[in-house]
Amino acid sequence: MNYQTPRGTYDILPDEIGAWQEMENRIRKITAGYRFREIRTPYFEDTRVFARENDSSDMVNKEMYTFTPGSDSYTLRPEGTAGVIRAFDQHKLYGSMELPAKFYYMGPMFRHERPQKGRQRQFTQFGVETIGVKSPLIDAETIALGIDIVRAMGISSVKVLINTLGDDESRTAYRNALKEYFAPHLDTLCADCSRRYVQNPLRILDCKVDHDHPAMKDAPRLSDYLNEESSAYFRQVLDALDAMGIEYEIDDRLVRGLDYYTHTVFEVQSTRPDSGAQATVFAGGRYDHLVEYFGGPQMSGMGFAIGLERLLNLAVEEGFSVPDTNNADIYIISLGNTGSAPLKIAEDLRHQGFVTEVNLTTRSLKAQFKSADRSGAPFTVILGEEELAKGEANVKCAKDKVQKTVSLEKLAETIREWEKNN
Ligand code: ATP
Ligand code: MG
C-alpha cells in the first residue's frame, strides 16, 4: 500500500523543522515583549462554538470539518479566536485576570478549502487576543505587534490595509443601504452573495467571484454611514499608527472573512508580485459581542491571526534561512568486542553536556569514520578492546589533526580543555 498525506496537508521533515522552530522562537520572544501569555485550547470544539447564528462566512458555511460521533457534533477548529473566548468565559477569566487579558495561541487550524499555494486544509496560525478594554490604542498596539513579527522574520514587502466597520448603529444603517442598493442586482450576483444578502450584506463586498461585478463600483461606502463616535474611534487608531511610524492604506471595501468584527479591521498583505490571491499574511480586528455570546459580560476584544506557512514562505523569499544545528560534539567509534561500554561512555558524555553520537553497529572502521565525519563532530573517540581494558581511549580532533590516548576517567575533562585551546 502506498499512502500519501491527505490533500491539503503536508509533512515537515527534519531538514525543514529548523526554520519552523526558529520562526516560532522569534514569535514567542516578540510576543513576550508585549506581555501576552499563551493559551492552548482543544483542536476540536462543540460545533456551535464556530457555527454561530447568522454567520455568513465561507469558513462556517463551507469549510468546516465536522464529525458527529453518537449524538454529539464536533468541529476541528478552523480558527483560534472562538476557542479562546469560549475558554475566557468558561473559566470566568474576566473576573480573575488583569484586564485587558492578553492571550496568544499557536497551532494547527483546519478548513476544507481547495488546496493551492499558500492555502492548505491543515495550516498553522499564530494569533493574539486582547480582551476586556476597548481602546483605539489597543487596536494600534495589536497591529504594531504583528508588524514587529513580520519584521523579525526579515520581511519588508508588506502593506497594511485598514478599515472600520463602525459600531452597531453605523453598521445597521450601512447594512440597510447595501440591501437597498443590491436588491435589483441579486439575480446577477453569485449564489453565495444571495445568501450573504440575507445574512450579512457587508460580506458581498468581500466576494471573490463578484469582485469585478459592475454593481460593486458604485456600492454605497461605509464611510458615509459612520456615526461620529465611530469616525472618532477610527481616527484615533490611525493617529496612533502614525505616531508609531506604521504606514497603512485605508481600504473602505475591506470587511474581512469572519462575521464577528466591529470597528477596526485590517489585513497585512505581501506586496510581492507573485503572491496572488494568497497575499494576506495576517488579518484581524475588533469584536464587541463575542465575549457576551459565550456567556460572559459585555466586553470587547481585539486580535489577529498570522498564517505561519505564508509568513515562512515570504520570509524565505526574502532570504530567511537557519543554519543546521544538528552537528554532534563527539562521535564514538568502537572496534572489536566492546559490549555496552561505548553506550555507557556516550551516556556519561551526554550528561556532561556533549552532543554525542555513538556507533552501535558492527560496521567497518572505514564506514564508522565516514559517519563520524558526516556527524560534523570535532572530536572522535575511538574505543578498542585493548584500550578499553586499560581504561583508555584514543581521541582525535578534526581541527588540529592531533590524536591522543586519554584516560576514560578524564575523557570529558580532556575534551573540554582541548575544545578551549582550539
Ligand atoms: P483568505 O482570504 O486567504 O481565505 P481568510 O480571511 O480566510 O483568508 P483568516 O480567517 O483571517 O483568513 O485567517 C488569518 C490568516 O490565516 C490568513 O491571513 C492566512 O495567512 C491564514 N490562512 C487562512 N486560511 C488558510 C489556509 N487555508 N491555508 C493557509 N493559511 C491560511
Ligand atoms: Mg478563507
CSV table of C-alpha atoms and ligand atoms in Angstrom, one decimal:
chain,number,residue,atom,x,y,z
A,1,MET,CA,0.0,0.0,0.0
A,2,ASN,CA,1.2,3.5,-0.9
A,3,TYR,CA,-0.2,6.1,1.4
A,4,GLN,CA,0.2,9.8,0.9
A,5,THR,CA,-0.6,12.8,3.1
A,6,PRO,CA,-4.3,13.8,2.7
A,7,ARG,CA,-4.8,16.6,0.1
A,8,GLY,CA,-4.0,20.0,1.6
A,9,THR,CA,-1.8,18.6,4.3
A,10,TYR,CA,2.0,18.2,4.4
A,11,ASP,CA,4.8,16.8,6.4
A,12,ILE,CA,7.6,19.0,7.9
A,13,LEU,CA,10.7,16.9,7.5
A,14,PRO,CA,13.7,17.1,9.9
A,15,ASP,CA,15.6,19.2,7.3
A,16,GLU,CA,12.8,21.8,7.3
A,17,ILE,CA,12.0,21.8,11.0
A,18,GLY,CA,14.8,24.2,12.0
A,19,ALA,CA,13.2,27.1,10.1
A,20,TRP,CA,9.8,26.4,11.8
A,21,GLN,CA,11.4,26.3,15.3
A,22,GLU,CA,13.4,29.5,14.6
A,23,MET,CA,10.2,31.3,13.4
A,24,GLU,CA,8.3,30.0,16.5
A,25,ASN,CA,11.1,31.2,18.8
A,26,ARG,CA,11.2,34.7,17.3
A,27,ILE,CA,7.4,35.0,17.5
A,28,ARG,CA,7.3,33.9,21.2
A,29,LYS,CA,10.1,36.3,22.0
A,30,ILE,CA,8.5,39.3,20.5
A,31,THR,CA,5.1,38.4,21.9
A,32,ALA,CA,6.6,38.1,25.4
A,33,GLY,CA,7.9,41.7,25.0
A,34,TYR,CA,4.2,42.7,24.8
A,35,ARG,CA,3.3,40.5,27.8
A,36,PHE,CA,0.9,38.2,26.0
A,37,ARG,CA,0.5,34.8,27.6
A,38,GLU,CA,0.0,31.5,25.8
A,39,ILE,CA,-3.3,29.7,25.9
A,40,ARG,CA,-3.9,26.2,24.5
A,41,THR,CA,-7.4,25.2,23.7
A,42,PRO,CA,-8.6,21.9,22.1
A,43,TYR,CA,-8.2,21.2,18.4
A,44,PHE,CA,-11.9,20.5,18.3
A,45,GLU,CA,-14.8,22.1,19.9
A,46,ASP,CA,-18.6,21.8,20.1
A,47,THR,CA,-19.7,22.8,16.5
A,48,ARG,CA,-21.8,25.6,17.9
A,49,VAL,CA,-18.6,27.4,19.1
A,50,PHE,CA,-17.8,28.1,15.5
A,51,ALA,CA,-21.2,28.0,13.8
A,52,ARG,CA,-22.8,30.9,15.4
A,53,GLU,CA,-26.3,32.1,14.4
A,54,ASN,CA,-26.3,34.3,11.3
A,55,ASP,CA,-22.7,33.7,10.4
A,56,SER,CA,-22.4,34.1,6.7
A,57,SER,CA,-18.7,33.4,6.3
A,58,ASP,CA,-17.4,30.8,3.9
A,59,MET,CA,-15.4,29.4,6.7
A,60,VAL,CA,-18.6,28.4,8.7
A,61,ASN,CA,-20.8,27.6,5.7
A,62,LYS,CA,-18.5,25.5,3.6
A,63,GLU,CA,-15.1,24.9,5.1
A,64,MET,CA,-15.6,23.2,8.4
A,65,TYR,CA,-14.6,19.6,9.3
A,66,THR,CA,-17.5,18.5,11.3
A,67,PHE,CA,-17.9,15.0,12.7
A,68,THR,CA,-20.8,13.6,14.7
A,69,PRO,CA,-19.9,10.6,17.0
A,70,GLY,CA,-23.1,9.4,18.7
A,71,SER,CA,-25.4,12.3,19.2
A,72,ASP,CA,-22.6,14.9,19.5
A,73,SER,CA,-21.4,17.3,16.9
A,74,TYR,CA,-17.8,18.5,17.0
A,75,THR,CA,-15.7,20.6,14.6
A,76,LEU,CA,-12.0,20.7,14.0
A,77,ARG,CA,-11.1,24.3,14.8
A,78,PRO,CA,-11.0,26.5,11.7
A,79,GLU,CA,-9.7,29.5,13.6
A,80,GLY,CA,-8.4,30.4,17.1
A,81,THR,CA,-10.5,33.3,18.4
A,82,ALA,CA,-13.7,31.4,19.2
A,83,GLY,CA,-12.0,28.8,21.3
A,84,VAL,CA,-10.0,31.5,23.2
A,85,ILE,CA,-13.2,33.4,24.0
A,86,ARG,CA,-15.0,30.2,24.9
A,87,ALA,CA,-12.2,29.5,27.4
A,88,PHE,CA,-12.2,33.1,28.7
A,89,ASP,CA,-15.9,32.7,29.5
A,90,GLN,CA,-15.9,29.1,30.7
A,91,HIS,CA,-13.1,29.8,33.3
A,92,LYS,CA,-14.5,33.3,34.1
A,93,LEU,CA,-11.1,34.8,33.4
A,94,TYR,CA,-12.9,38.2,33.1
A,95,GLY,CA,-13.2,38.0,36.9
A,96,SER,CA,-9.7,36.7,37.8
A,97,MET,CA,-7.3,38.2,35.2
A,98,GLU,CA,-6.0,41.7,35.0
A,99,LEU,CA,-7.8,43.5,32.1
A,100,PRO,CA,-7.1,43.7,29.4
A,101,ALA,CA,-6.3,40.0,29.3
A,102,LYS,CA,-3.7,39.3,26.7
A,103,PHE,CA,-3.5,35.8,25.1
A,104,TYR,CA,-1.7,34.2,22.3
A,105,TYR,CA,-2.0,30.8,20.6
A,106,MET,CA,0.0,28.9,18.0
A,107,GLY,CA,-1.1,25.7,16.4
A,108,PRO,CA,-2.9,23.9,13.6
A,109,MET,CA,-6.3,25.0,12.1
A,110,PHE,CA,-8.4,23.0,9.7
A,111,ARG,CA,-10.5,24.2,6.8
A,112,HIS,CA,-11.9,22.3,3.9
A,113,GLU,CA,-10.9,24.5,1.0
A,114,ARG,CA,-9.3,24.0,-2.4
A,115,PRO,CA,-5.6,23.5,-1.8
A,116,GLN,CA,-3.2,25.7,-3.6
A,117,LYS,CA,0.0,27.6,-2.9
A,118,GLY,CA,-0.5,29.4,0.5
A,119,ARG,CA,-3.8,27.6,1.1
A,120,GLN,CA,-3.8,24.2,2.9
A,121,ARG,CA,-6.5,22.2,4.7
A,122,GLN,CA,-4.4,21.9,7.8
A,123,PHE,CA,-2.4,25.1,8.3
A,124,THR,CA,-0.8,26.8,11.3
A,125,GLN,CA,-1.8,30.0,12.9
A,126,PHE,CA,-0.3,32.3,15.4
A,127,GLY,CA,-2.8,34.6,16.9
A,128,VAL,CA,-3.4,37.1,19.7
A,129,GLU,CA,-6.4,38.3,21.6
A,130,THR,CA,-6.6,41.4,23.9
A,131,ILE,CA,-9.9,41.2,25.8
A,132,GLY,CA,-11.7,43.5,28.2
A,133,VAL,CA,-10.7,47.0,27.3
A,134,LYS,CA,-11.9,48.9,24.3
A,135,SER,CA,-9.4,51.4,23.2
A,136,PRO,CA,-8.2,52.6,19.8
A,137,LEU,CA,-4.7,52.5,21.2
A,138,ILE,CA,-5.0,48.8,21.8
A,139,ASP,CA,-6.0,48.3,18.2
A,140,ALA,CA,-2.9,50.2,17.1
A,141,GLU,CA,-0.7,48.2,19.6
A,142,THR,CA,-2.0,44.9,18.2
A,143,ILE,CA,-1.2,45.9,14.7
A,144,ALA,CA,2.3,47.0,15.8
A,145,LEU,CA,2.9,43.6,17.4
A,146,GLY,CA,2.0,41.8,14.1
A,147,ILE,CA,4.3,44.2,12.2
A,148,ASP,CA,7.1,43.5,14.6
A,149,ILE,CA,6.8,39.8,14.0
A,150,VAL,CA,6.8,40.3,10.2
A,151,ARG,CA,10.0,42.4,10.6
A,152,ALA,CA,11.7,39.9,12.8
A,153,MET,CA,11.3,37.4,10.0
A,154,GLY,CA,13.2,39.8,7.8
A,155,ILE,CA,10.2,40.6,5.7
A,156,SER,CA,9.8,44.2,4.3
A,157,SER,CA,7.5,43.9,1.3
A,158,VAL,CA,4.1,44.1,3.1
A,159,LYS,CA,1.4,46.7,3.3
A,160,VAL,CA,-1.2,47.3,6.0
A,161,LEU,CA,-4.8,47.7,4.8
A,162,ILE,CA,-7.2,49.1,7.4
A,163,ASN,CA,-10.9,49.9,7.6
A,164,THR,CA,-13.6,50.4,10.2
A,165,LEU,CA,-16.9,48.7,10.3
A,166,GLY,CA,-18.1,51.1,12.8
A,167,ASP,CA,-20.4,50.4,15.8
A,168,ASP,CA,-23.7,48.6,15.7
A,169,GLU,CA,-25.7,51.8,14.8
A,170,SER,CA,-23.4,52.7,11.9
A,171,ARG,CA,-23.4,49.1,10.6
A,172,THR,CA,-27.1,48.8,10.7
A,173,ALA,CA,-27.5,52.0,8.7
A,174,TYR,CA,-24.9,50.7,6.2
A,175,ARG,CA,-26.5,47.3,6.0
A,176,ASN,CA,-29.8,48.7,5.1
A,177,ALA,CA,-28.3,50.9,2.4
A,178,LEU,CA,-26.5,47.9,0.9
A,179,LYS,CA,-29.7,45.9,0.9
A,180,GLU,CA,-31.5,48.6,-1.0
A,181,TYR,CA,-28.6,49.0,-3.4
A,182,PHE,CA,-28.0,45.4,-4.2
A,183,ALA,CA,-31.7,44.3,-4.4
A,184,PRO,CA,-32.0,44.9,-8.2
A,185,HIS,CA,-28.7,43.2,-8.8
A,186,LEU,CA,-29.4,40.0,-6.9
A,187,ASP,CA,-30.1,37.8,-10.0
A,188,THR,CA,-26.7,38.6,-11.5
A,189,LEU,CA,-24.7,38.1,-8.3
A,190,CYS,CA,-23.3,34.6,-7.3
A,191,ALA,CA,-25.2,32.1,-5.2
A,192,ASP,CA,-23.1,32.8,-2.2
A,193,CYS,CA,-23.9,36.5,-2.5
A,194,SER,CA,-27.6,35.7,-2.4
A,195,ARG,CA,-27.0,34.0,1.0
A,196,ARG,CA,-24.8,36.9,2.1
A,197,TYR,CA,-27.6,39.4,1.1
A,198,VAL,CA,-29.8,37.8,3.7
A,199,GLN,CA,-27.3,37.0,6.4
A,200,ASN,CA,-24.8,39.8,6.2
A,201,PRO,CA,-24.8,42.0,3.1
A,202,LEU,CA,-21.4,43.6,4.0
A,203,ARG,CA,-19.8,40.4,3.0
A,204,ILE,CA,-20.9,40.8,-0.6
A,205,LEU,CA,-18.1,43.4,-0.8
A,206,ASP,CA,-15.7,40.6,0.1
A,207,CYS,CA,-16.8,38.2,-2.6
A,208,LYS,CA,-14.0,36.8,-4.7
A,209,VAL,CA,-16.4,35.7,-7.5
A,210,ASP,CA,-18.3,39.0,-7.9
A,211,HIS,CA,-15.2,41.2,-7.2
A,212,ASP,CA,-15.5,42.8,-10.7
A,213,HIS,CA,-19.3,42.8,-10.9
A,214,PRO,CA,-20.3,46.2,-12.4
A,215,ALA,CA,-22.5,46.9,-9.4
A,216,MET,CA,-19.6,46.8,-7.0
A,217,LYS,CA,-18.1,50.0,-8.1
A,218,ASP,CA,-20.9,52.3,-7.1
A,219,ALA,CA,-22.0,50.4,-4.0
A,220,PRO,CA,-22.6,52.7,-1.0
A,221,ARG,CA,-19.5,53.3,1.1
A,222,LEU,CA,-19.4,52.6,4.8
A,223,SER,CA,-17.6,55.9,5.5
A,224,ASP,CA,-20.8,57.7,4.5
A,225,TYR,CA,-22.8,55.9,7.2
A,226,LEU,CA,-20.4,56.1,10.2
A,227,ASN,CA,-21.7,58.0,13.2
A,228,GLU,CA,-19.5,60.5,14.9
A,229,GLU,CA,-18.3,58.2,17.6
A,230,SER,CA,-17.2,55.5,15.2
A,231,SER,CA,-15.3,58.0,13.0
A,232,ALA,CA,-13.6,59.5,16.0
A,233,TYR,CA,-12.6,56.0,17.2
A,234,PHE,CA,-11.1,55.2,13.8
A,235,ARG,CA,-9.3,58.5,13.6
A,236,GLN,CA,-7.6,57.7,16.9
A,237,VAL,CA,-6.4,54.3,15.6
A,238,LEU,CA,-4.9,55.9,12.6
A,239,ASP,CA,-3.3,58.7,14.7
A,240,ALA,CA,-1.7,56.1,16.9
A,241,LEU,CA,-0.3,54.2,13.9
A,242,ASP,CA,1.0,57.5,12.5
A,243,ALA,CA,2.7,58.1,15.9
A,244,MET,CA,4.4,54.8,15.7
A,245,GLY,CA,5.5,55.3,12.1
A,246,ILE,CA,3.4,52.4,10.8
A,247,GLU,CA,2.3,53.0,7.3
A,248,TYR,CA,-1.2,52.0,6.1
A,249,GLU,CA,-3.7,52.3,3.4
A,250,ILE,CA,-7.4,52.9,4.2
A,251,ASP,CA,-9.4,50.4,2.2
A,252,ASP,CA,-13.1,51.0,2.6
A,253,ARG,CA,-14.0,47.7,0.9
A,254,LEU,CA,-12.2,45.7,3.5
A,255,VAL,CA,-14.8,43.7,5.5
A,256,ARG,CA,-12.8,40.5,6.5
A,257,GLY,CA,-13.8,36.9,6.2
A,258,LEU,CA,-15.3,36.4,9.7
A,259,ASP,CA,-18.6,37.9,10.7
A,260,TYR,CA,-17.9,39.0,14.3
A,261,TYR,CA,-16.0,42.2,13.6
A,262,THR,CA,-16.9,45.7,14.7
A,263,HIS,CA,-14.9,48.9,14.4
A,264,THR,CA,-11.3,48.3,13.3
A,265,VAL,CA,-10.5,45.6,10.7
A,266,PHE,CA,-7.2,45.2,9.0
A,267,GLU,CA,-5.2,43.0,6.7
A,268,VAL,CA,-1.4,42.8,6.1
A,269,GLN,CA,-0.6,41.8,2.6
A,270,SER,CA,2.5,40.8,0.8
A,271,THR,CA,3.4,43.3,-2.0
A,272,ARG,CA,5.4,40.7,-3.9
A,273,PRO,CA,4.0,40.4,-7.4
A,274,ASP,CA,3.8,36.6,-7.3
A,275,SER,CA,1.7,36.2,-4.1
A,276,GLY,CA,-1.7,36.4,-5.9
A,277,ALA,CA,-4.9,35.6,-4.1
A,278,GLN,CA,-2.9,34.3,-1.1
A,279,ALA,CA,-1.2,37.6,-0.4
A,280,THR,CA,-2.7,38.1,3.1
A,281,VAL,CA,-0.2,37.2,5.7
A,282,PHE,CA,-2.2,38.2,8.7
A,283,ALA,CA,-5.5,39.8,9.5
A,284,GLY,CA,-7.8,40.7,12.3
A,285,GLY,CA,-9.9,43.2,14.0
A,286,ARG,CA,-12.1,44.2,16.9
A,287,TYR,CA,-15.1,42.3,18.1
A,288,ASP,CA,-17.7,43.7,20.5
A,289,HIS,CA,-20.1,40.8,21.0
A,290,LEU,CA,-18.2,37.5,21.2
A,291,VAL,CA,-17.5,37.5,24.9
A,292,GLU,CA,-21.2,38.0,25.6
A,293,TYR,CA,-22.1,35.3,23.0
A,294,PHE,CA,-20.2,32.7,25.0
A,295,GLY,CA,-21.9,33.7,28.3
A,296,GLY,CA,-19.6,36.3,29.7
A,297,PRO,CA,-20.2,40.0,30.3
A,298,GLN,CA,-20.3,42.6,27.6
A,299,MET,CA,-16.6,43.0,26.8
A,300,SER,CA,-14.8,44.0,23.7
A,301,GLY,CA,-11.8,42.2,22.2
A,302,MET,CA,-9.1,42.8,19.6
A,303,GLY,CA,-7.0,40.2,17.8
A,304,PHE,CA,-5.3,38.9,14.7
A,305,ALA,CA,-4.1,35.7,13.2
A,306,ILE,CA,-1.0,35.1,11.1
A,307,GLY,CA,-0.8,32.2,8.7
A,308,LEU,CA,2.6,30.8,9.5
A,309,GLU,CA,3.0,28.9,6.3
A,310,ARG,CA,2.5,32.1,4.4
A,311,LEU,CA,4.8,34.0,6.8
A,312,LEU,CA,7.6,31.5,6.4
A,313,ASN,CA,7.3,31.3,2.6
A,314,LEU,CA,7.5,35.1,2.4
A,315,ALA,CA,10.5,35.1,4.8
A,316,VAL,CA,12.3,32.5,2.8
A,317,GLU,CA,11.7,34.5,-0.4
A,318,GLU,CA,13.3,37.5,1.3
A,319,GLY,CA,16.3,35.5,2.4
A,320,PHE,CA,15.4,33.9,5.8
A,321,SER,CA,17.4,30.8,6.4
A,322,VAL,CA,18.7,29.0,9.5
A,323,PRO,CA,22.0,27.1,10.0
A,324,ASP,CA,21.8,23.4,10.5
A,325,THR,CA,22.3,22.9,14.2
A,326,ASN,CA,22.2,19.1,14.3
A,327,ASN,CA,26.0,18.7,14.5
A,328,ALA,CA,27.5,16.3,17.1
A,329,ASP,CA,30.2,17.4,19.5
A,330,ILE,CA,31.6,13.9,19.9
A,331,TYR,CA,31.3,10.8,17.7
A,332,ILE,CA,32.3,7.4,19.3
A,333,ILE,CA,33.7,4.7,17.2
A,334,SER,CA,34.0,1.2,18.5
A,335,LEU,CA,36.2,-1.7,17.4
A,336,GLY,CA,36.0,-5.4,18.3
A,337,ASN,CA,34.1,-6.7,21.3
A,338,THR,CA,33.4,-3.6,23.4
A,339,GLY,CA,30.0,-4.7,24.6
A,340,SER,CA,27.9,-2.0,26.2
A,341,ALA,CA,31.0,0.2,27.1
A,342,PRO,CA,30.5,2.7,24.2
A,343,LEU,CA,26.9,3.2,25.2
A,344,LYS,CA,27.9,3.8,28.8
A,345,ILE,CA,30.6,6.3,27.8
A,346,ALA,CA,28.2,8.1,25.5
A,347,GLU,CA,25.7,8.4,28.3
A,348,ASP,CA,28.4,9.9,30.6
A,349,LEU,CA,29.5,12.4,27.9
A,350,ARG,CA,25.9,13.4,27.3
A,351,HIS,CA,25.3,14.0,31.0
A,352,GLN,CA,28.4,16.3,30.8
A,353,GLY,CA,26.6,18.4,28.2
A,354,PHE,CA,28.2,17.0,24.9
A,355,VAL,CA,26.0,16.2,21.9
A,356,THR,CA,27.2,12.6,21.4
A,357,GLU,CA,26.5,10.1,18.7
A,358,VAL,CA,27.8,6.6,19.3
A,359,ASN,CA,28.2,3.8,16.8
A,360,LEU,CA,26.1,0.8,18.0
A,361,THR,CA,26.6,-1.4,14.9
A,362,THR,CA,29.3,-3.7,13.8
A,363,ARG,CA,30.4,-1.8,10.8
A,364,SER,CA,33.9,-1.4,9.4
A,365,LEU,CA,36.3,1.2,10.8
A,366,LYS,CA,36.1,3.0,7.4
A,367,ALA,CA,32.3,3.2,7.5
A,368,GLN,CA,32.4,4.4,11.1
A,369,PHE,CA,34.9,7.2,10.3
A,370,LYS,CA,32.7,8.3,7.4
A,371,SER,CA,29.7,8.6,9.8
A,372,ALA,CA,31.9,10.5,12.3
A,373,ASP,CA,32.8,12.9,9.5
A,374,ARG,CA,29.2,13.3,8.5
A,375,SER,CA,28.1,14.0,12.1
A,376,GLY,CA,30.2,17.2,12.0
A,377,ALA,CA,31.7,16.2,15.4
A,378,PRO,CA,35.0,18.0,16.0
A,379,PHE,CA,36.1,15.1,18.3
A,380,THR,CA,36.1,11.4,17.5
A,381,VAL,CA,36.6,8.9,20.4
A,382,ILE,CA,37.9,5.5,19.2
A,383,LEU,CA,37.3,2.6,21.6
A,384,GLY,CA,39.2,-0.6,21.0
A,385,GLU,CA,39.1,-3.7,23.1
A,386,GLU,CA,42.7,-3.3,24.3
A,387,GLU,CA,42.5,0.4,25.2
A,388,LEU,CA,39.2,-0.3,27.0
A,389,ALA,CA,40.8,-2.9,29.1
A,390,LYS,CA,43.4,-0.3,30.2
A,391,GLY,CA,40.7,2.2,30.9
A,392,GLU,CA,41.7,4.4,27.9
A,393,ALA,CA,40.5,5.6,24.6
A,394,ASN,CA,42.0,7.3,21.6
A,395,VAL,CA,40.7,10.8,20.9
A,396,LYS,CA,41.1,12.5,17.5
A,397,CYS,CA,40.5,16.2,16.9
A,398,ALA,CA,39.4,17.1,13.4
A,399,LYS,CA,40.7,20.6,13.8
A,400,ASP,CA,44.3,20.2,14.8
A,401,LYS,CA,44.5,16.7,13.5
A,402,VAL,CA,46.1,15.5,16.7
A,403,GLN,CA,45.4,12.1,18.2
A,404,LYS,CA,45.9,11.4,21.9
A,405,THR,CA,45.4,8.5,24.2
A,406,VAL,CA,43.2,9.7,27.1
A,407,SER,CA,42.2,8.0,30.4
A,408,LEU,CA,38.4,7.3,30.3
A,409,GLU,CA,38.0,8.9,33.7
A,410,LYS,CA,39.3,12.2,32.3
A,411,LEU,CA,37.6,12.0,28.9
A,412,ALA,CA,35.1,14.8,29.3
A,413,GLU,CA,37.6,17.0,31.1
A,414,THR,CA,40.3,16.5,28.5
A,415,ILE,CA,38.0,17.2,25.6
A,416,ARG,CA,36.6,20.3,27.3
A,417,GLU,CA,40.2,21.6,27.7
A,418,TRP,CA,41.1,20.7,24.1
A,419,GLU,CA,38.0,22.5,22.8
A,420,LYS,CA,39.0,25.6,24.7
A,421,ASN,CA,42.5,25.7,23.2
A,422,ASN,CA,41.3,25.2,19.7
B,1,ATP,P1,-8.3,34.1,2.8
B,1,ATP,O1,-9.0,35.3,2.3
B,1,ATP,O2,-6.9,34.0,2.3
B,1,ATP,O3,-9.1,32.9,2.6
B,1,ATP,P2,-9.2,34.3,5.5
B,1,ATP,O4,-9.9,35.6,5.5
B,1,ATP,O5,-10.0,33.0,5.4
B,1,ATP,O6,-8.1,34.3,4.4
B,1,ATP,P3,-8.5,34.4,8.3
B,1,ATP,O7,-9.6,33.6,8.7
B,1,ATP,O8,-8.5,35.9,8.6
B,1,ATP,O9,-8.2,34.2,6.7
B,1,ATP,O10,-7.1,33.8,8.8
B,1,ATP,C1,-5.9,34.6,9.0
B,1,ATP,C2,-4.7,34.1,8.2
B,1,ATP,O11,-4.6,32.7,8.2
B,1,ATP,C3,-4.8,34.4,6.7
B,1,ATP,O12,-4.4,35.8,6.5
B,1,ATP,C4,-3.8,33.5,6.2
B,1,ATP,O13,-2.5,33.9,6.3
B,1,ATP,C5,-4.1,32.3,7.0
B,1,ATP,N1,-4.9,31.3,6.4
B,1,ATP,C6,-6.3,31.3,6.3
B,1,ATP,N2,-6.7,30.2,5.7
B,1,ATP,C7,-5.6,29.5,5.3
B,1,ATP,C8,-5.4,28.3,4.6
B,1,ATP,N3,-6.4,27.5,4.1
B,1,ATP,N4,-4.1,27.9,4.4
B,1,ATP,C9,-3.1,28.6,4.8
B,1,ATP,N5,-3.2,29.7,5.5
B,1,ATP,C10,-4.5,30.2,5.7
B,2,MG,MG,-10.5,31.9,3.8
